[in-house]
Tab-separated table of C-alpha atoms and ligand atoms in Angstrom:
chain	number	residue	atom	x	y	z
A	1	UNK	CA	-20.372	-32.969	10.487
A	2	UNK	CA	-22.672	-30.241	8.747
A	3	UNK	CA	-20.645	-29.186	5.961
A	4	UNK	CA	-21.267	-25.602	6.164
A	5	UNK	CA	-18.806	-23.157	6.801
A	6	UNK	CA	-17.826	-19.465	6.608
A	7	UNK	CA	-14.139	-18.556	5.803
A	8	UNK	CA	-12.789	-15.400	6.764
A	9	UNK	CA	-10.043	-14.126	4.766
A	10	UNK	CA	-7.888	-11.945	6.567
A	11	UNK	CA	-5.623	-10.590	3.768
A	12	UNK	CA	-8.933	-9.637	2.171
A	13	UNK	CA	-9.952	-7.449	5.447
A	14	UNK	CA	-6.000	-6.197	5.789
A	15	UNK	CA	-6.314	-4.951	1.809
A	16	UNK	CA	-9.983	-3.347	2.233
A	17	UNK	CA	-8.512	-1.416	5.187
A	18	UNK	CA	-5.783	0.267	3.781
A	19	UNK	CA	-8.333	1.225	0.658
A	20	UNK	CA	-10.436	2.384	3.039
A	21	UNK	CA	-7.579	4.726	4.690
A	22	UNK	CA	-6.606	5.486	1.400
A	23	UNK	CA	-9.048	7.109	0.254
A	24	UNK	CA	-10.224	8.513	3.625
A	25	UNK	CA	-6.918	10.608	3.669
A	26	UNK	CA	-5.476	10.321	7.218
A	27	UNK	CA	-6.786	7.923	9.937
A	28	UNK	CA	-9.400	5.408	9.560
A	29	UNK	CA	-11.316	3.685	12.544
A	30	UNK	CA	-11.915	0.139	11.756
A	31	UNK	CA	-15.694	-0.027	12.608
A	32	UNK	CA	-16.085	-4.096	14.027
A	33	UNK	CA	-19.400	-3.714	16.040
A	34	UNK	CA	-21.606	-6.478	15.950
A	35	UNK	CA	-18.853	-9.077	15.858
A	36	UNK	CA	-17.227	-7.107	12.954
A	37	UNK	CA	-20.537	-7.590	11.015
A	38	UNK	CA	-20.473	-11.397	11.675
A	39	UNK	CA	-16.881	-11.661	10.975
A	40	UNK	CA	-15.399	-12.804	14.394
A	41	UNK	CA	-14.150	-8.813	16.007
A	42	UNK	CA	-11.885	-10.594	17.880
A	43	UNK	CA	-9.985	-11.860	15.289
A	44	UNK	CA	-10.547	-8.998	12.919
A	45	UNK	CA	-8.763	-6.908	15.542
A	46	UNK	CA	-6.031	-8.878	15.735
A	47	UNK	CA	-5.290	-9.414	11.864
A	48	UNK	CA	-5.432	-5.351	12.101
A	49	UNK	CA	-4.171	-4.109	15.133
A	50	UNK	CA	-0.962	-3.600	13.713
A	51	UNK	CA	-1.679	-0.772	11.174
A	52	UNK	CA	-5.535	0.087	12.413
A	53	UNK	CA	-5.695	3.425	14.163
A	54	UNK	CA	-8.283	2.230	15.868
A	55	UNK	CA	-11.485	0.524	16.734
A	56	UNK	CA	-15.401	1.371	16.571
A	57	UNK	CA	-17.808	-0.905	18.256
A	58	UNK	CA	-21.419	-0.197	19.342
A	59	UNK	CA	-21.707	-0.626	23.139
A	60	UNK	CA	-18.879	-1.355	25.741
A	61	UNK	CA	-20.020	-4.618	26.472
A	62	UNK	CA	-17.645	-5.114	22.474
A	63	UNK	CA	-14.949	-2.621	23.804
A	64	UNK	CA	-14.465	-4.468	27.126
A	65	UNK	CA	-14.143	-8.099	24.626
A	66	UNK	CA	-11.924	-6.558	22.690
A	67	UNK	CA	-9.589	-5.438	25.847
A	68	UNK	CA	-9.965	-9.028	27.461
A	69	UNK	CA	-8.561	-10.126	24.050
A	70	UNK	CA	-5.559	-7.575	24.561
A	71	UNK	CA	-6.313	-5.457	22.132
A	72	UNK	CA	-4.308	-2.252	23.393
A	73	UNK	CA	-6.028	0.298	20.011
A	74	UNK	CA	-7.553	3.038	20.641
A	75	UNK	CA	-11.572	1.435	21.276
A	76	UNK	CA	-14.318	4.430	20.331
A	77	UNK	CA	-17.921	3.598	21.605
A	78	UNK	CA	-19.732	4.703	18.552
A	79	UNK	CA	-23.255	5.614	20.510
A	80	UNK	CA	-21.292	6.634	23.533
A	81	UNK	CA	-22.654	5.156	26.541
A	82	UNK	CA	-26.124	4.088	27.688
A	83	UNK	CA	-25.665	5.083	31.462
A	84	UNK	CA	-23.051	7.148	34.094
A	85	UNK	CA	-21.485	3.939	35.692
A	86	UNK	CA	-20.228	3.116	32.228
A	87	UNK	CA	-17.545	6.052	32.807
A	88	UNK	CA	-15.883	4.354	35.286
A	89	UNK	CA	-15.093	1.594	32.736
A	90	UNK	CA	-14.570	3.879	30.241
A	91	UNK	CA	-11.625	5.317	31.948
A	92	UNK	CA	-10.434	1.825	33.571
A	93	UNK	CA	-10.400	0.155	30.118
A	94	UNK	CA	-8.369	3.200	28.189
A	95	UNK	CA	-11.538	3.649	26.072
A	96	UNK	CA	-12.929	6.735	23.487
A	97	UNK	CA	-16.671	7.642	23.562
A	98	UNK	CA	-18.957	9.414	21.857
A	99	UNK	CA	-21.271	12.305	23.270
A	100	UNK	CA	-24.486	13.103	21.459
A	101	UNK	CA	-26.342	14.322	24.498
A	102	UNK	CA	-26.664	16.949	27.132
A	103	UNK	CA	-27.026	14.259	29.928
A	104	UNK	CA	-23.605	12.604	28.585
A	105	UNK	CA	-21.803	15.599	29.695
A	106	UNK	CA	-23.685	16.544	32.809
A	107	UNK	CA	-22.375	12.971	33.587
A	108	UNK	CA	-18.447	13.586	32.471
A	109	UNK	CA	-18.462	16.630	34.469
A	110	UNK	CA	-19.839	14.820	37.730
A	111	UNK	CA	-17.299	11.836	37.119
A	112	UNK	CA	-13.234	11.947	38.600
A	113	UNK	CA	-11.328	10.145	35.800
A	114	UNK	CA	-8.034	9.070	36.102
A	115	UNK	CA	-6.904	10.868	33.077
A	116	UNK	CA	-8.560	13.130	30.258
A	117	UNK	CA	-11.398	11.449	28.223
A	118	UNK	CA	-11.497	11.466	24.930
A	119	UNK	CA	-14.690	12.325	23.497
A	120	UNK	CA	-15.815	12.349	19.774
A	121	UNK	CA	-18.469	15.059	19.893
A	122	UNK	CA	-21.597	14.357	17.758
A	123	UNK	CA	-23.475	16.496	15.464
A	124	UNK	CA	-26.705	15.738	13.849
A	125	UNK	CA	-26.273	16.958	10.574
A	126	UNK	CA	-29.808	15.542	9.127
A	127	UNK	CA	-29.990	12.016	9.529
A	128	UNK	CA	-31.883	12.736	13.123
A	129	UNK	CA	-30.619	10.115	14.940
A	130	UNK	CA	-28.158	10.554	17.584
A	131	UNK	CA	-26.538	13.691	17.737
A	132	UNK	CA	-26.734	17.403	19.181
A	133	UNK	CA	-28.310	20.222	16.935
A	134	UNK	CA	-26.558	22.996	14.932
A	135	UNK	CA	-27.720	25.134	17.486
A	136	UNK	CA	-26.791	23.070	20.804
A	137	UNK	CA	-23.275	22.118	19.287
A	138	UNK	CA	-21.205	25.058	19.889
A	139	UNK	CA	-22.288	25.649	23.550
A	140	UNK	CA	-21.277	21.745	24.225
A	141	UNK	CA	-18.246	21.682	22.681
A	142	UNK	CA	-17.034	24.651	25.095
A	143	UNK	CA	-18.540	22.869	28.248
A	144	UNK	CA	-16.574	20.316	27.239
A	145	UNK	CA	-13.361	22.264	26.530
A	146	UNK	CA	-13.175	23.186	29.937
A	147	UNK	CA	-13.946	20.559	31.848
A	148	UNK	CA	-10.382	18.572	33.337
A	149	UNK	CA	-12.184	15.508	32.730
A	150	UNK	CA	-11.770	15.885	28.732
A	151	UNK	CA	-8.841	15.714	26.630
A	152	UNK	CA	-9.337	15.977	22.943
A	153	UNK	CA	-12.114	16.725	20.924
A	154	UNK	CA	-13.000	14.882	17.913
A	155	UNK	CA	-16.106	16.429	16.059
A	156	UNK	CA	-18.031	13.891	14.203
A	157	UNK	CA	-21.030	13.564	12.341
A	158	UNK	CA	-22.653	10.786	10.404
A	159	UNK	CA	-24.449	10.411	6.529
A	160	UNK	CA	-28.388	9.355	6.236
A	161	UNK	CA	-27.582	8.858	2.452
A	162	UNK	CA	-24.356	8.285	1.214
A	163	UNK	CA	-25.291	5.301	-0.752
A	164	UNK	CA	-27.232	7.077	-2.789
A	165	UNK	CA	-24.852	8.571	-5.682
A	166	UNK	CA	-27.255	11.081	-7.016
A	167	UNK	CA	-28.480	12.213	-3.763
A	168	UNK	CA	-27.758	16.165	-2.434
A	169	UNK	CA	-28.189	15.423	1.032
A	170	UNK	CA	-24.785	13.914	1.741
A	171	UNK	CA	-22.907	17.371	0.709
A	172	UNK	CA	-25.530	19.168	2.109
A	173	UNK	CA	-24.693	17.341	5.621
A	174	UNK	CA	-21.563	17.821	5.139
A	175	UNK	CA	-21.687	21.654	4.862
A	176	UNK	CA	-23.905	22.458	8.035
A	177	UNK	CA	-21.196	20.035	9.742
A	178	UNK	CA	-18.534	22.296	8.366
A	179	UNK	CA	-20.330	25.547	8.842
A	180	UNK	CA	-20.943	24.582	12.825
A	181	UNK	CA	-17.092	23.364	13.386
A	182	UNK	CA	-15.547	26.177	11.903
A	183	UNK	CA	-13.615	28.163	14.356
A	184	UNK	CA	-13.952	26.174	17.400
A	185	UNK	CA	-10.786	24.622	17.952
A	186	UNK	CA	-8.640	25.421	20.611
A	187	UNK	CA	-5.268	28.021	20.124
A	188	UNK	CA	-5.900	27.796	16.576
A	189	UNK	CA	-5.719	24.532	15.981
A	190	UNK	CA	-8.646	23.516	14.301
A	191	UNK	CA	-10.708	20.513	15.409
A	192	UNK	CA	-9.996	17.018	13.975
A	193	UNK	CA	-12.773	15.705	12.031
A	194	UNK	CA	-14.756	12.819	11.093
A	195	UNK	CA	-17.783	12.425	8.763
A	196	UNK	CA	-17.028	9.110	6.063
A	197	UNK	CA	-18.921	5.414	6.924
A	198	UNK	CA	-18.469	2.999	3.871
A	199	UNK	CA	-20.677	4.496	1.269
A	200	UNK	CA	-19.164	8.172	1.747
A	201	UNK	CA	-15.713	7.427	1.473
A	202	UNK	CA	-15.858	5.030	-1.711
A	203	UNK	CA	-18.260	7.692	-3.336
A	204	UNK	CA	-17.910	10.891	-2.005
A	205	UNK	CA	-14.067	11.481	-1.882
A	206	UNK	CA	-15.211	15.751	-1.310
A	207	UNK	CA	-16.483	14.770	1.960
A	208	UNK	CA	-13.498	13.847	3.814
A	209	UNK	CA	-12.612	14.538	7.464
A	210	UNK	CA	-9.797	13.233	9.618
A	211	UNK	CA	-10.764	10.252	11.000
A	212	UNK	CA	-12.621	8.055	8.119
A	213	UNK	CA	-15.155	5.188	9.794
A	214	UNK	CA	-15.161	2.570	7.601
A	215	UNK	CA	-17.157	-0.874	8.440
A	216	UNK	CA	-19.281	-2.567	5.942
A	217	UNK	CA	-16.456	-1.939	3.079
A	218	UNK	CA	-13.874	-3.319	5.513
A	219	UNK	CA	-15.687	-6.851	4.913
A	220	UNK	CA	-15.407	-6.509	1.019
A	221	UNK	CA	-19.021	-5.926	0.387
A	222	UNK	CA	-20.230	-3.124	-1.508
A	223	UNK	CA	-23.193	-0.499	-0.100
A	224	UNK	CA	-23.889	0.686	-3.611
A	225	UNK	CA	-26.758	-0.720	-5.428
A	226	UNK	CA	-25.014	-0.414	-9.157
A	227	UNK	CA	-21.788	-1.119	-10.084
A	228	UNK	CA	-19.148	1.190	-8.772
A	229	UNK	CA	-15.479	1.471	-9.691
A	230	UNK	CA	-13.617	1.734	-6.586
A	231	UNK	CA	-15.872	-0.421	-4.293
A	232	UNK	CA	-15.633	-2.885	-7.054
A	233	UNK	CA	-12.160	-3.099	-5.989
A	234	UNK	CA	-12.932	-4.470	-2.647
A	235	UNK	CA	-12.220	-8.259	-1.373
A	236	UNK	CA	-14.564	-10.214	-0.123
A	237	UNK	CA	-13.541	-11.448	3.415
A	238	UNK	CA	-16.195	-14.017	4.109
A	239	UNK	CA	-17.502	-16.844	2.094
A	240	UNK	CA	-20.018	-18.948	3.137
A	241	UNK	CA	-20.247	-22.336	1.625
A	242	UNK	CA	-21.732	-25.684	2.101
A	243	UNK	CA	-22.390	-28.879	0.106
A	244	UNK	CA	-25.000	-30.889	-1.634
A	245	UNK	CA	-26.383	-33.352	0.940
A	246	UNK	CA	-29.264	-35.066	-1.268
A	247	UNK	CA	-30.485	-35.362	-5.228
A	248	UNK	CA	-33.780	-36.323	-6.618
A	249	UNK	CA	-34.638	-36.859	-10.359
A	250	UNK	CA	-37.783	-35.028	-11.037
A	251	UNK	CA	-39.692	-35.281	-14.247
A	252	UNK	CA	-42.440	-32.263	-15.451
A	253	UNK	CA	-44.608	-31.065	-13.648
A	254	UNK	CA	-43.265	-31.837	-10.148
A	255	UNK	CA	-43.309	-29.016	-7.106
A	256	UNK	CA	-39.930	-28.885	-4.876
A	257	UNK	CA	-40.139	-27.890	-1.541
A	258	UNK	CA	-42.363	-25.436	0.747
A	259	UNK	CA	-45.777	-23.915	-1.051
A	260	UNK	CA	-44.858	-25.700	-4.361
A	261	UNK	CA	-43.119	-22.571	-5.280
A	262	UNK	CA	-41.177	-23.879	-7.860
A	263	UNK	CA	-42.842	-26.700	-10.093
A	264	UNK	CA	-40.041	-28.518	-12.864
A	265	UNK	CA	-40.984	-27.164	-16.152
A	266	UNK	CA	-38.353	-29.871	-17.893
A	267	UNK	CA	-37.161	-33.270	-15.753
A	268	UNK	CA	-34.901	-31.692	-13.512
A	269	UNK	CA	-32.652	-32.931	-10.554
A	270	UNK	CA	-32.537	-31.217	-7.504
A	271	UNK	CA	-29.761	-30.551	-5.479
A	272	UNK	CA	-30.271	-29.760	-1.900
A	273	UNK	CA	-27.771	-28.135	0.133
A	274	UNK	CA	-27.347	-27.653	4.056
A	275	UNK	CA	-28.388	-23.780	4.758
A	276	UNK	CA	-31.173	-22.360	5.181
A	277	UNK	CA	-32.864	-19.163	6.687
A	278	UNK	CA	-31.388	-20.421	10.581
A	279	UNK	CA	-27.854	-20.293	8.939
A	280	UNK	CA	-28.514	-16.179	7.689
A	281	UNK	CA	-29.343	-17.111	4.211
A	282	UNK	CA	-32.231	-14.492	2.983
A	283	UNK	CA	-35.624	-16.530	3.747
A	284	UNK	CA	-37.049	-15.069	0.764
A	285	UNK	CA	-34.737	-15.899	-1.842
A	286	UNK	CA	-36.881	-15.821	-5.707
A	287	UNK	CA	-35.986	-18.698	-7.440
A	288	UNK	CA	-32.897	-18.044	-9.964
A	289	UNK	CA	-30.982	-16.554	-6.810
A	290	UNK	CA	-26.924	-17.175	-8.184
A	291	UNK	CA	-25.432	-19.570	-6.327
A	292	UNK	CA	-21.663	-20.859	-7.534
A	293	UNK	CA	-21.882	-24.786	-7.983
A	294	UNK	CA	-18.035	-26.075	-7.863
A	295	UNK	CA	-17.489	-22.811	-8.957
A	296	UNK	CA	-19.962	-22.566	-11.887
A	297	UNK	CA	-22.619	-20.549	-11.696
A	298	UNK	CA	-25.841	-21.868	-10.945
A	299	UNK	CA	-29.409	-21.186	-8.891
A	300	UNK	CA	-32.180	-21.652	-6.053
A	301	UNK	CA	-34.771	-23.037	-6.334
A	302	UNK	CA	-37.645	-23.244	-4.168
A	303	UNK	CA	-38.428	-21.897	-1.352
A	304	UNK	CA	-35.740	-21.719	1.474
A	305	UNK	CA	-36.210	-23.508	4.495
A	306	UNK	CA	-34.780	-23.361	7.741
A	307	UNK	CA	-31.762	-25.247	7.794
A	308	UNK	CA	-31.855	-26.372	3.616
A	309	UNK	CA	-32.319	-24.931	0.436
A	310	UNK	CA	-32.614	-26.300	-3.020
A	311	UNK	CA	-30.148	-25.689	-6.410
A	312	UNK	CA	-31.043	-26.706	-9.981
A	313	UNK	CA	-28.362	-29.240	-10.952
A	314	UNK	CA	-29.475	-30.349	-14.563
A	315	UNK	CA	-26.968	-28.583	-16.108
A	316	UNK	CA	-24.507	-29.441	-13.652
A	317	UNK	CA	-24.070	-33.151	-15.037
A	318	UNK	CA	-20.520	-33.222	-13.119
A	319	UNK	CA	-22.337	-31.799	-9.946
A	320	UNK	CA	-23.518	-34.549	-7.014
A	321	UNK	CA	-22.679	-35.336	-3.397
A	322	UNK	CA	-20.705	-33.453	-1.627
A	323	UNK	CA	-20.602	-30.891	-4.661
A	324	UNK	CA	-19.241	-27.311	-3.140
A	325	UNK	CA	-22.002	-24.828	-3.465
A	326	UNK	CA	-21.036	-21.350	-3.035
A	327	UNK	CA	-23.657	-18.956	-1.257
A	328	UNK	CA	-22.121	-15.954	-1.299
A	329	UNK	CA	-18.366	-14.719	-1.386
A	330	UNK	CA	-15.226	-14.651	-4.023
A	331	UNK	CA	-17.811	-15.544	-6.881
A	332	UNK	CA	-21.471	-14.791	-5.433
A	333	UNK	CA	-20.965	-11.099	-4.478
A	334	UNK	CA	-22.494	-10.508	-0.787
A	335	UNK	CA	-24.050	-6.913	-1.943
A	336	UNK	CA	-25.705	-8.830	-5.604
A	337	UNK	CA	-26.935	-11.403	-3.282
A	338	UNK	CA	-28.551	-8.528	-1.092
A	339	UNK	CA	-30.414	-6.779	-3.668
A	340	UNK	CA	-31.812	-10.172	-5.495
A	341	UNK	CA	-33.367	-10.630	-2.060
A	342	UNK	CA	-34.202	-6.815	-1.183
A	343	UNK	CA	-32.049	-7.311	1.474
A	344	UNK	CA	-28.873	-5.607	2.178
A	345	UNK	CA	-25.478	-6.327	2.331
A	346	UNK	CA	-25.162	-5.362	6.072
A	347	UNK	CA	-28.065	-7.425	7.442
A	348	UNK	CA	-26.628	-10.475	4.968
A	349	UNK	CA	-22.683	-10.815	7.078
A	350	UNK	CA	-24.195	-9.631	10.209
A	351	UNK	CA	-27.037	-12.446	10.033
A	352	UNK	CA	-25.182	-15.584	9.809
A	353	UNK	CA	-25.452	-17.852	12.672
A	354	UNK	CA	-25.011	-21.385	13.623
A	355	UNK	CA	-22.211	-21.502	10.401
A	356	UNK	CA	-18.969	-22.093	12.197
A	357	UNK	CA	-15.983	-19.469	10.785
A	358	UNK	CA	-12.647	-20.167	9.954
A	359	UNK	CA	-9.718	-18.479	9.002
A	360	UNK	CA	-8.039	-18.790	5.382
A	361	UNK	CA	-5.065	-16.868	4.926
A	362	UNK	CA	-3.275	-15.873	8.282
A	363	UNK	CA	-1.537	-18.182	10.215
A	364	UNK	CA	-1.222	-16.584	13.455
A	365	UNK	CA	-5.197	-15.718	13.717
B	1	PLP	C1	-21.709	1.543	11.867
B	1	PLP	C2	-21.130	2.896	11.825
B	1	PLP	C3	-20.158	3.217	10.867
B	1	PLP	C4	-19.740	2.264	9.765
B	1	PLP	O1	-20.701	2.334	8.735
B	1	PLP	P1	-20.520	1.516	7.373
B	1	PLP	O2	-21.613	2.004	6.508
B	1	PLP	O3	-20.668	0.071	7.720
B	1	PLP	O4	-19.180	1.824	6.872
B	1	PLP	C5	-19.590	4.468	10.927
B	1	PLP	N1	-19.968	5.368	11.859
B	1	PLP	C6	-20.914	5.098	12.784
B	1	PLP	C7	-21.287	6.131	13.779
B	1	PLP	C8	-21.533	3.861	12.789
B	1	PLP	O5	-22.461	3.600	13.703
């Protein structure tokens, strides 16, 4: 068999959570949309259904196989839905959505749930992506308010640019979302709140709301493109490794692989090692991309190809078949692999395909 593999560590993702609710403050929504970023959702769910709050996911084609999994969590549809008939589903299945448009609650208002929605009202703060206006938001939120169909109210808003450390915009979102929420909860009771993703709740512990929406940092990986102290704390969850599967001996002078786009400048042996672009592994990958060869450090070279790539093993005397070559994980950090390859950390976990998972530390996942 292929000898590549991705483990999943689900201490790692249990750990990263309660960070992540840690420094949210009070409730965090474990964000596992697109198959928990390429870690399995159905078996992320499960290793944190027992202390998760709940569960974000991107369409309710994940919420509905989360449910058929059991998963009994609360299940918030992050873009809300696409279409009406999704309501009926929504209120069969138990499920939270999101309303960012007028037409979402001209459809609410026309539908006959069996008991009050909960809906996580959207503002668009600045990114200008989903979400009503400053000047819609108010008016919504009290169509809403008295409407039978709804229950509670969650205001939410999301960051264009929380990564970015030096950046005003993230405080400056955060204060129109403020401004517009103020006063508009119902006898008194002021709306719950929630503004963090990942980057805004390891580095903007000011912005805070109720609910924090952690994903990417859930996995271990950092968004940050420097070091950072807290999400340098974070655990890995997934490492993907496979093994050498050939050698050659190559003296001066000698191209390796694709284009010639490494050429030996000293006799060099080649490693090559079963991934390639098909597995998720960034296609363009400079040469001197850190790689951990039984768990020394080592690099690419050559271009990557589809279902191979090529390591430098000179100075691996000890390496050969069947050596363990670590692309990214424990050692080879996920978010330094990213920005070698001007890639990011998301599109890196949620890419990897045709690399069959499995689970390291949990027995009952
Ligand atoms: C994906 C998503 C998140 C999680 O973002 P991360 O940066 O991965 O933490 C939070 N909120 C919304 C609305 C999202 O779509």
């Amino acid at each position: 068999m292929r000898p590549t593999r991705a483990l999943i560590d689900l201490e790692a993702l249990r750990y990263n959570y309660r960070l992540a609710r840690e420094l949210g403050g009070r409730k965090a929504l474990a964000v596992v949309k697109a198959d928990a970023y390429g870690h399995g959702a159905v078996r992320c769910a499960r290793a944190l259904e027992a202390e998760a709050d709940g569960f974000g996911v991107a369409c309710i084609e994940e919420a509905l196989e989360l449910r058929e999994a059991g998963i009994r969590a609360p299940i918030l549809l992050l873009e809300g839905f696409f279409e009406a008939a999704e309501l009926e589903l929504i209120d069969v299945h138990d499920l939270w959505t999101v309303v960012q448009a007028d037409w979402q609650i001209d459809a609410i208002e026309r539908a006959r749930p069996s008991r009050p929605l909960t809906v996580w009202l959207k503002l668009d703060s600045g990114m200008h992506r989903l979400g009503l206006a400053p000047s819609q938001y108010r008016a919504c939120l009290q169509r809403l308010q008295t409407m039978p169909q709804v229950g509670e109210v969650v205001a939410m808003t999301h960051f264009a640019r929380a990564d970015e450390l030096d950046c005003p915009r993230t405080r400056e979102q955060a204060a129109l979302f403020t401004q517009t929420v103020e006063g508009l909860g119902i006898d008194g009771r002021p709306l719950p709140t929630s503004l963090g993703n990942s980057p805004a709740l390891l580095g903007w512990p000011e912005v805070q709301g109720d609910w924090a929406r952690p994903g990417l940092m859930l996995y271990g990986a950092t968004p940050f493109a420097a070091p950072h102290p807290v999400a340098d704390r974070l655990q890995p969850v997934m490492t993907v490794e496979s093994q050498v599967i050939a050698i050659s001996e190559l003296p001066v002078g000698e191209p390796v692989g694709y284009g010639a786009r490494f050429v030996t400048e000293r006799p060099t042996r080649v490693g090559v090692v079963a991934m390639g672009y098909a597995d998720g592994y960034p296609q363009f990958a400079p040469n001197g991309t850190p790689v951990m060869i039984d768990g020394r450090p080592g690099q690419v070279i050559g271009r990557v190809s589809m279902d191979m790539l090529t390591v430098d093993l000179t100075d691996h005397p000890d390496a050969g078949l069947g050596s363990r070559i670590e692309l990214w994980g424990r050692q080879v950090r996920a978010g330094d692999l990213a920005a070698r390859c001007a890639t990011s950390a998301y599109r890196l976990l949620c890419g990897v395909k045709r690399v069959p998972r499995s689970v390291v530390g949990d027995s009952d996942a």
